[in-house]
XYZ file of C-alpha atoms in Angstrom:
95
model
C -7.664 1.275 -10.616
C -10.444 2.662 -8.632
C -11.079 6.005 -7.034
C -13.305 6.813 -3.946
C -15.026 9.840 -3.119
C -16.240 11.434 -0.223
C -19.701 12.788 0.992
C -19.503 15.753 -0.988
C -17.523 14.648 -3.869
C -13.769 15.122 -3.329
C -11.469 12.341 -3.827
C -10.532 10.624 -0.917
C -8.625 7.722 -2.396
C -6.864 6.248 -5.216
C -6.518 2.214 -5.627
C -4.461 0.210 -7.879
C -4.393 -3.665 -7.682
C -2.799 -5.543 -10.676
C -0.348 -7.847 -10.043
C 1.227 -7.438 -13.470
C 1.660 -3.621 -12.583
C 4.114 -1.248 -12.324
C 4.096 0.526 -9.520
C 6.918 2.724 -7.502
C 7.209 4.496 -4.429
C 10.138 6.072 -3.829
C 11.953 4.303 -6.798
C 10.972 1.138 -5.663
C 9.189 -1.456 -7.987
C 6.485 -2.257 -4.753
C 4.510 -4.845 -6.941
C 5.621 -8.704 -6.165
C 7.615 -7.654 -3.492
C 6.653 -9.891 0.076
C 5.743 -7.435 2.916
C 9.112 -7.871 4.379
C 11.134 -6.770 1.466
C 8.405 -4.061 0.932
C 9.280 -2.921 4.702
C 13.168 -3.363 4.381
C 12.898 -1.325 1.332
C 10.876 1.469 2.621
C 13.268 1.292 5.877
C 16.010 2.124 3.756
C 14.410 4.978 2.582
C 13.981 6.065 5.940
C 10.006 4.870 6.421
C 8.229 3.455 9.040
C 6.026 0.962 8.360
C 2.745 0.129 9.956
C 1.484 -3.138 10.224
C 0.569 -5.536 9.280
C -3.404 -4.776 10.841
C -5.759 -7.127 8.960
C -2.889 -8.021 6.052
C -2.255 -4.233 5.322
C 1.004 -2.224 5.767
C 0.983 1.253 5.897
C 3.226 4.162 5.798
C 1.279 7.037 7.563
C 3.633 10.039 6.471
C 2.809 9.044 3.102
C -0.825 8.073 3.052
C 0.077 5.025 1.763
C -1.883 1.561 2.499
C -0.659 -1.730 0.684
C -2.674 -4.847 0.031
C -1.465 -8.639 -0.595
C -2.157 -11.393 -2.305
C -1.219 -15.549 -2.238
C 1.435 -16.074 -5.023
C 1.544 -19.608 -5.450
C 5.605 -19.003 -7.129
C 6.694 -17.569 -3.865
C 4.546 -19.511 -2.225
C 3.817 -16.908 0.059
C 1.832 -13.564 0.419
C 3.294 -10.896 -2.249
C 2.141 -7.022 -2.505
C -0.427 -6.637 -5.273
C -1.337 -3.244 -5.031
C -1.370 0.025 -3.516
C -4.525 2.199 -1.889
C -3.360 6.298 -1.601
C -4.858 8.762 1.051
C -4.299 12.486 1.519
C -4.314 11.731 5.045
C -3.831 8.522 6.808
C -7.308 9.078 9.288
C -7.140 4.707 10.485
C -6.162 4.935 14.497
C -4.618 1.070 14.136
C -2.349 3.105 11.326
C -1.589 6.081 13.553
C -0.494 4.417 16.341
């Protein structure tokens, strides 16, 4: 877990990447999922999802980025962690 400050010292961000963690959004176990059941879930919970721009998703109402990594059992990319935001600020999130 890391967490980023800004120019004078307020948090701007929180950032988890473990691929063993637990970590939920909404009630959903986001960790391991592949970006499309990551988006399918979040659709069902009535979010949009952003993406992907440079192999992150995003959910701008939430300030909510995701990252990815290979997972050679799924042989495919799976979601490894999370980055939070008070406010998403990226124009390729805001559309």
């Amino acid at each position: 877990m890391s967490l980023d400050y800004d120019d004078e010292d307020r948090l701007d961000c929180i950032e988890v990447i473990n691929l063993q963690g637990q970590i939920y959004v909404e009630g959903l176990q986001v960790v391991g999922l592949t970006p499309h059941q990551f988006i399918e879930g979040m659709a069902a919970r009535g979010h949009d999802v952003i993406g992907p721009v440079v192999g992150i998703y995003a959910i701008p109402e939430l300030g909510l980025r995701t990252g990815d990594t290979y997972d050679p059992r799924t042989q495919g990319t799976v979601i490894d962690g999370i980055t939070l935001y008070e406010e998403e600020t990226d124009p390729d999130f805001l559309g």
